[in-house]
PDB file of C-alpha atoms in Angstrom:
ATOM      1  CA  UNK A   1     -59.198  -5.638  31.240  1.00  0.00           C
ATOM      2  CA  UNK A   2     -56.080  -5.363  29.034  1.00  0.00           C
ATOM      3  CA  UNK A   3     -56.067  -1.550  28.246  1.00  0.00           C
ATOM      4  CA  UNK A   4     -56.964  -0.889  32.251  1.00  0.00           C
ATOM      5  CA  UNK A   5     -54.005  -2.658  33.166  1.00  0.00           C
ATOM      6  CA  UNK A   6     -51.695  -1.176  30.208  1.00  0.00           C
ATOM      7  CA  UNK A   7     -53.036   2.426  31.322  1.00  0.00           C
ATOM      8  CA  UNK A   8     -52.335   1.894  34.959  1.00  0.00           C
ATOM      9  CA  UNK A   9     -48.726   0.535  33.834  1.00  0.00           C
ATOM     10  CA  UNK A  10     -47.834   3.837  31.735  1.00  0.00           C
ATOM     11  CA  UNK A  11     -49.157   5.916  34.506  1.00  0.00           C
ATOM     12  CA  UNK A  12     -47.146   4.080  37.351  1.00  0.00           C
ATOM     13  CA  UNK A  13     -44.009   4.243  34.889  1.00  0.00           C
ATOM     14  CA  UNK A  14     -44.931   7.976  34.157  1.00  0.00           C
ATOM     15  CA  UNK A  15     -45.225   8.515  37.953  1.00  0.00           C
ATOM     16  CA  UNK A  16     -41.971   6.760  38.826  1.00  0.00           C
ATOM     17  CA  UNK A  17     -39.966   9.052  36.461  1.00  0.00           C
ATOM     18  CA  UNK A  18     -41.897  12.381  36.950  1.00  0.00           C
ATOM     19  CA  UNK A  19     -40.768  11.394  41.097  1.00  0.00           C
ATOM     20  CA  UNK A  20     -37.168  11.841  39.962  1.00  0.00           C
ATOM     21  CA  UNK A  21     -35.396  15.301  40.757  1.00  0.00           C
ATOM     22  CA  UNK A  22     -33.311  15.879  38.019  1.00  0.00           C
ATOM     23  CA  UNK A  23     -36.642  15.323  35.547  1.00  0.00           C
ATOM     24  CA  UNK A  24     -38.619  17.658  37.719  1.00  0.00           C
ATOM     25  CA  UNK A  25     -35.905  20.063  37.671  1.00  0.00           C
ATOM     26  CA  UNK A  26     -36.348  20.206  34.067  1.00  0.00           C
ATOM     27  CA  UNK A  27     -39.818  21.139  34.126  1.00  0.00           C
ATOM     28  CA  UNK A  28     -39.169  23.440  37.185  1.00  0.00           C
ATOM     29  CA  UNK A  29     -36.479  25.651  35.067  1.00  0.00           C
ATOM     30  CA  UNK A  30     -38.870  26.283  32.177  1.00  0.00           C
ATOM     31  CA  UNK A  31     -42.095  27.158  34.784  1.00  0.00           C
ATOM     32  CA  UNK A  32     -39.632  29.483  36.932  1.00  0.00           C
ATOM     33  CA  UNK A  33     -40.333  27.389  39.754  1.00  0.00           C
ATOM     34  CA  UNK A  34     -38.599  27.650  43.419  1.00  0.00           C
ATOM     35  CA  UNK A  35     -35.897  25.139  42.150  1.00  0.00           C
ATOM     36  CA  UNK A  36     -35.888  21.233  43.249  1.00  0.00           C
ATOM     37  CA  UNK A  37     -34.617  20.454  46.622  1.00  0.00           C
ATOM     38  CA  UNK A  38     -33.425  16.733  47.373  1.00  0.00           C
ATOM     39  CA  UNK A  39     -31.245  15.534  49.875  1.00  0.00           C
ATOM     40  CA  UNK A  40     -30.385  18.874  51.662  1.00  0.00           C
ATOM     41  CA  UNK A  41     -29.276  20.663  48.326  1.00  0.00           C
ATOM     42  CA  UNK A  42     -30.975  22.277  45.274  1.00  0.00           C
ATOM     43  CA  UNK A  43     -31.123  19.637  42.151  1.00  0.00           C
ATOM     44  CA  UNK A  44     -29.046  21.268  39.450  1.00  0.00           C
ATOM     45  CA  UNK A  45     -30.595  20.807  36.195  1.00  0.00           C
ATOM     46  CA  UNK A  46     -29.284  17.406  34.429  1.00  0.00           C
ATOM     47  CA  UNK A  47     -26.318  17.492  32.222  1.00  0.00           C
ATOM     48  CA  UNK A  48     -26.886  18.594  28.825  1.00  0.00           C
ATOM     49  CA  UNK A  49     -30.164  20.767  30.190  1.00  0.00           C
ATOM     50  CA  UNK A  50     -28.754  23.738  29.091  1.00  0.00           C
ATOM     51  CA  UNK A  51     -29.844  23.185  25.849  1.00  0.00           C
ATOM     52  CA  UNK A  52     -33.024  24.326  25.071  1.00  0.00           C
ATOM     53  CA  UNK A  53     -33.889  21.072  22.431  1.00  0.00           C
ATOM     54  CA  UNK A  54     -32.627  18.696  24.930  1.00  0.00           C
ATOM     55  CA  UNK A  55     -35.052  19.874  27.289  1.00  0.00           C
ATOM     56  CA  UNK A  56     -37.928  20.739  25.928  1.00  0.00           C
ATOM     57  CA  UNK A  57     -37.620  17.322  23.624  1.00  0.00           C
ATOM     58  CA  UNK A  58     -37.713  15.632  26.854  1.00  0.00           C
ATOM     59  CA  UNK A  59     -40.724  17.793  28.519  1.00  0.00           C
ATOM     60  CA  UNK A  60     -42.368  16.968  25.126  1.00  0.00           C
ATOM     61  CA  UNK A  61     -42.150  13.557  24.916  1.00  0.00           C
ATOM     62  CA  UNK A  62     -43.278  12.631  28.498  1.00  0.00           C
ATOM     63  CA  UNK A  63     -46.243  14.953  28.063  1.00  0.00           C
ATOM     64  CA  UNK A  64     -47.345  13.434  24.865  1.00  0.00           C
ATOM     65  CA  UNK A  65     -46.825  10.083  26.372  1.00  0.00           C
ATOM     66  CA  UNK A  66     -49.381  11.280  29.364  1.00  0.00           C
ATOM     67  CA  UNK A  67     -52.065  12.522  26.742  1.00  0.00           C
ATOM     68  CA  UNK A  68     -51.768   9.881  24.707  1.00  0.00           C
ATOM     69  CA  UNK A  69     -52.344   7.598  27.884  1.00  0.00           C
ATOM     70  CA  UNK A  70     -54.997   9.591  28.688  1.00  0.00           C
ATOM     71  CA  UNK A  71     -57.012   9.109  25.468  1.00  0.00           C
ATOM     72  CA  UNK A  72     -56.957   5.293  25.776  1.00  0.00           C
ATOM     73  CA  UNK A  73     -59.888   3.662  27.529  1.00  0.00           C
ATOM     74  CA  UNK A  74     -60.987   3.550  30.770  1.00  0.00           C
ATOM     75  CA  UNK A  75     -61.557   6.997  31.310  1.00  0.00           C
ATOM     76  CA  UNK A  76     -61.799   6.514  34.953  1.00  0.00           C
ATOM     77  CA  UNK A  77     -58.278   5.863  35.112  1.00  0.00           C
ATOM     78  CA  UNK A  78     -57.508   9.570  33.595  1.00  0.00           C
ATOM     79  CA  UNK A  79     -57.820  11.212  37.332  1.00  0.00           C
ATOM     80  CA  UNK A  80     -54.588   9.016  37.930  1.00  0.00           C
ATOM     81  CA  UNK A  81     -52.384  10.550  35.413  1.00  0.00           C
ATOM     82  CA  UNK A  82     -49.141  11.692  36.989  1.00  0.00           C
ATOM     83  CA  UNK A  83     -48.652  15.330  38.362  1.00  0.00           C
ATOM     84  CA  UNK A  84     -45.779  17.837  38.250  1.00  0.00           C
ATOM     85  CA  UNK A  85     -45.296  18.719  41.755  1.00  0.00           C
ATOM     86  CA  UNK A  86     -43.661  21.862  42.231  1.00  0.00           C
ATOM     87  CA  UNK A  87     -42.110  22.637  45.606  1.00  0.00           C
ATOM     88  CA  UNK A  88     -43.893  25.945  46.941  1.00  0.00           C
ATOM     89  CA  UNK A  89     -42.013  28.258  49.910  1.00  0.00           C
ATOM     90  CA  UNK A  90     -42.892  26.969  53.530  1.00  0.00           C
ATOM     91  CA  UNK A  91     -46.626  27.645  54.587  1.00  0.00           C
ATOM     92  CA  UNK A  92     -47.928  27.972  50.586  1.00  0.00           C
ATOM     93  CA  UNK A  93     -49.410  24.638  49.012  1.00  0.00           C
ATOM     94  CA  UNK A  94     -47.386  23.052  46.349  1.00  0.00           C
ATOM     95  CA  UNK A  95     -48.245  23.195  43.124  1.00  0.00           C
ATOM     96  CA  UNK A  96     -50.083  20.208  41.414  1.00  0.00           C
ATOM     97  CA  UNK A  97     -50.167  20.075  37.816  1.00  0.00           C
ATOM     98  CA  UNK A  98     -51.690  17.565  35.344  1.00  0.00           C
ATOM     99  CA  UNK A  99     -48.715  16.511  33.051  1.00  0.00           C
ATOM    100  CA  UNK A 100     -50.729  17.090  29.726  1.00  0.00           C
ATOM    101  CA  UNK A 101     -51.190  20.500  31.052  1.00  0.00           C
ATOM    102  CA  UNK A 102     -47.627  21.385  31.630  1.00  0.00           C
ATOM    103  CA  UNK A 103     -46.904  22.990  27.957  1.00  0.00           C
ATOM    104  CA  UNK A 104     -50.027  25.458  28.029  1.00  0.00           C
ATOM    105  CA  UNK A 105     -48.501  26.398  31.565  1.00  0.00           C
ATOM    106  CA  UNK A 106     -44.688  27.185  29.932  1.00  0.00           C
ATOM    107  CA  UNK A 107     -46.316  29.141  27.254  1.00  0.00           C
ATOM    108  CA  UNK A 108     -48.329  31.125  29.545  1.00  0.00           C
ATOM    109  CA  UNK A 109     -45.485  31.681  31.844  1.00  0.00           C
ATOM    110  CA  UNK A 110     -43.330  33.530  29.388  1.00  0.00           C
ATOM    111  CA  UNK A 111     -46.356  35.377  27.550  1.00  0.00           C
ATOM    112  CA  UNK A 112     -45.610  33.298  24.391  1.00  0.00           C
ATOM    113  CA  UNK A 113     -49.397  33.602  22.813  1.00  0.00           C
ATOM    114  CA  UNK A 114     -50.821  30.267  21.235  1.00  0.00           C
ATOM    115  CA  UNK A 115     -54.409  29.642  20.527  1.00  0.00           C
ATOM    116  CA  UNK A 116     -56.117  27.310  18.127  1.00  0.00           C
ATOM    117  CA  UNK A 117     -58.895  29.229  15.989  1.00  0.00           C
ATOM    118  CA  UNK A 118     -60.770  28.304  13.090  1.00  0.00           C
ATOM    119  CA  UNK A 119     -58.808  29.313   9.773  1.00  0.00           C
ATOM    120  CA  UNK A 120     -59.149  33.171   8.593  1.00  0.00           C
ATOM    121  CA  UNK A 121     -61.425  33.701   5.522  1.00  0.00           C
ATOM    122  CA  UNK A 122     -59.777  36.534   3.913  1.00  0.00           C
ATOM    123  CA  UNK A 123     -57.649  35.909   1.309  1.00  0.00           C
ATOM    124  CA  UNK A 124     -59.455  32.663   0.568  1.00  0.00           C
ATOM    125  CA  UNK A 125     -59.004  32.612  -3.104  1.00  0.00           C
ATOM    126  CA  UNK A 126     -55.331  32.826  -3.215  1.00  0.00           C
ATOM    127  CA  UNK A 127     -55.081  29.310  -0.294  1.00  0.00           C
ATOM    128  CA  UNK A 128     -56.743  26.132  -0.165  1.00  0.00           C
ATOM    129  CA  UNK A 129     -59.599  26.104   2.428  1.00  0.00           C
ATOM    130  CA  UNK A 130     -58.608  24.489   5.552  1.00  0.00           C
ATOM    131  CA  UNK A 131     -61.423  22.939   7.722  1.00  0.00           C
ATOM    132  CA  UNK A 132     -60.860  22.793  11.774  1.00  0.00           C
ATOM    133  CA  UNK A 133     -58.698  24.810  13.700  1.00  0.00           C
ATOM    134  CA  UNK A 134     -55.446  26.638  13.067  1.00  0.00           C
ATOM    135  CA  UNK A 135     -52.522  27.545  15.679  1.00  0.00           C
ATOM    136  CA  UNK A 136     -52.026  31.140  15.795  1.00  0.00           C
ATOM    137  CA  UNK A 137     -48.667  31.831  17.575  1.00  0.00           C
ATOM    138  CA  UNK A 138     -47.024  35.269  18.581  1.00  0.00           C
ATOM    139  CA  UNK A 139     -43.562  35.792  20.368  1.00  0.00           C
ATOM    140  CA  UNK A 140     -43.813  37.888  23.721  1.00  0.00           C
ATOM    141  CA  UNK A 141     -43.652  41.657  23.585  1.00  0.00           C
ATOM    142  CA  UNK A 142     -40.154  42.628  24.435  1.00  0.00           C
ATOM    143  CA  UNK A 143     -39.317  42.881  27.910  1.00  0.00           C
ATOM    144  CA  UNK A 144     -40.369  46.401  29.530  1.00  0.00           C
ATOM    145  CA  UNK A 145     -38.290  47.538  32.239  1.00  0.00           C
ATOM    146  CA  UNK A 146     -39.101  49.332  35.164  1.00  0.00           C
ATOM    147  CA  UNK A 147     -37.105  52.723  34.707  1.00  0.00           C
ATOM    148  CA  UNK A 148     -38.162  53.739  38.298  1.00  0.00           C
ATOM    149  CA  UNK A 149     -35.855  50.933  39.872  1.00  0.00           C
ATOM    150  CA  UNK A 150     -32.561  52.271  40.811  1.00  0.00           C
ATOM    151  CA  UNK A 151     -30.313  49.726  38.969  1.00  0.00           C
ATOM    152  CA  UNK A 152     -32.051  50.018  35.630  1.00  0.00           C
ATOM    153  CA  UNK A 153     -32.196  53.682  35.824  1.00  0.00           C
ATOM    154  CA  UNK A 154     -28.085  54.051  36.510  1.00  0.00           C
ATOM    155  CA  UNK A 155     -27.941  51.768  33.530  1.00  0.00           C
ATOM    156  CA  UNK A 156     -29.618  53.587  31.184  1.00  0.00           C
ATOM    157  CA  UNK A 157     -28.143  56.805  32.290  1.00  0.00           C
ATOM    158  CA  UNK A 158     -24.699  55.276  31.989  1.00  0.00           C
ATOM    159  CA  UNK A 159     -25.610  54.296  28.422  1.00  0.00           C
ATOM    160  CA  UNK A 160     -25.367  51.006  29.259  1.00  0.00           C
ATOM    161  CA  UNK A 161     -27.002  47.962  27.304  1.00  0.00           C
ATOM    162  CA  UNK A 162     -30.562  46.837  29.232  1.00  0.00           C
ATOM    163  CA  UNK A 163     -30.328  43.427  27.539  1.00  0.00           C
ATOM    164  CA  UNK A 164     -32.987  40.952  26.695  1.00  0.00           C
ATOM    165  CA  UNK A 165     -34.480  40.769  30.220  1.00  0.00           C
ATOM    166  CA  UNK A 166     -36.344  37.737  30.947  1.00  0.00           C
ATOM    167  CA  UNK A 167     -35.969  36.758  27.630  1.00  0.00           C
ATOM    168  CA  UNK A 168     -32.132  36.406  27.420  1.00  0.00           C
ATOM    169  CA  UNK A 169     -30.561  33.833  25.394  1.00  0.00           C
ATOM    170  CA  UNK A 170     -30.146  30.546  28.165  1.00  0.00           C
ATOM    171  CA  UNK A 171     -33.180  31.605  29.896  1.00  0.00           C
ATOM    172  CA  UNK A 172     -36.361  29.690  29.978  1.00  0.00           C
ATOM    173  CA  UNK A 173     -38.449  33.207  28.168  1.00  0.00           C
ATOM    174  CA  UNK A 174     -35.870  33.395  25.798  1.00  0.00           C
ATOM    175  CA  UNK A 175     -37.005  33.816  22.247  1.00  0.00           C
ATOM    176  CA  UNK A 176     -36.055  29.882  21.047  1.00  0.00           C
ATOM    177  CA  UNK A 177     -36.944  27.484  18.215  1.00  0.00           C
ATOM    178  CA  UNK A 178     -37.550  24.569  20.741  1.00  0.00           C
ATOM    179  CA  UNK A 179     -40.446  26.415  22.302  1.00  0.00           C
ATOM    180  CA  UNK A 180     -41.870  25.082  19.096  1.00  0.00           C
ATOM    181  CA  UNK A 181     -41.972  21.929  20.421  1.00  0.00           C
ATOM    182  CA  UNK A 182     -44.600  23.298  23.366  1.00  0.00           C
ATOM    183  CA  UNK A 183     -46.803  24.730  20.752  1.00  0.00           C
ATOM    184  CA  UNK A 184     -46.917  21.801  19.268  1.00  0.00           C
ATOM    185  CA  UNK A 185     -47.764  19.820  22.826  1.00  0.00           C
ATOM    186  CA  UNK A 186     -50.318  22.771  24.094  1.00  0.00           C
ATOM    187  CA  UNK A 187     -51.709  22.348  19.840  1.00  0.00           C
ATOM    188  CA  UNK A 188     -52.385  18.720  20.030  1.00  0.00           C
ATOM    189  CA  UNK A 189     -54.210  18.907  23.275  1.00  0.00           C
TER     190      UNK A 189
END
């Protein structure tokens, strides 16, 4: 009875946090959603959320709390785990994502490769044997620009740098150390 009450309380508190527009805006930014609309306007990112470590640290904490609560008995309460609701354009259903599933979606959205695999056995005499799974990670491939796009073609003809595309610094797909938090959260699942 105590576990049931505690788990219900944790889910209720997480649900309250996840219904706050600034918190949803953090996740929406990394998932490249439609933006969070609240009170007649688009919710801006909270102060400090431009910092990748702050944004992904907050996401990591919420996801880990939800995951730990899911692991506590009784399992029949698990369907009530809080969801992240991403509003979609009019006429399409909103996306409802279980909170523990968010890190994998962030990684997949930006092309970050990460999968749990058995430890490789080649070079075994040089290394200690690792039992269990090992997280294999790779950064995404560099952006592939559409040279048929007139704007991109004009930049190339002028000799301008095309930049990093969706991996530009400050964008959610940028190559940044804080993505390690999403790998850590996804690997533990």
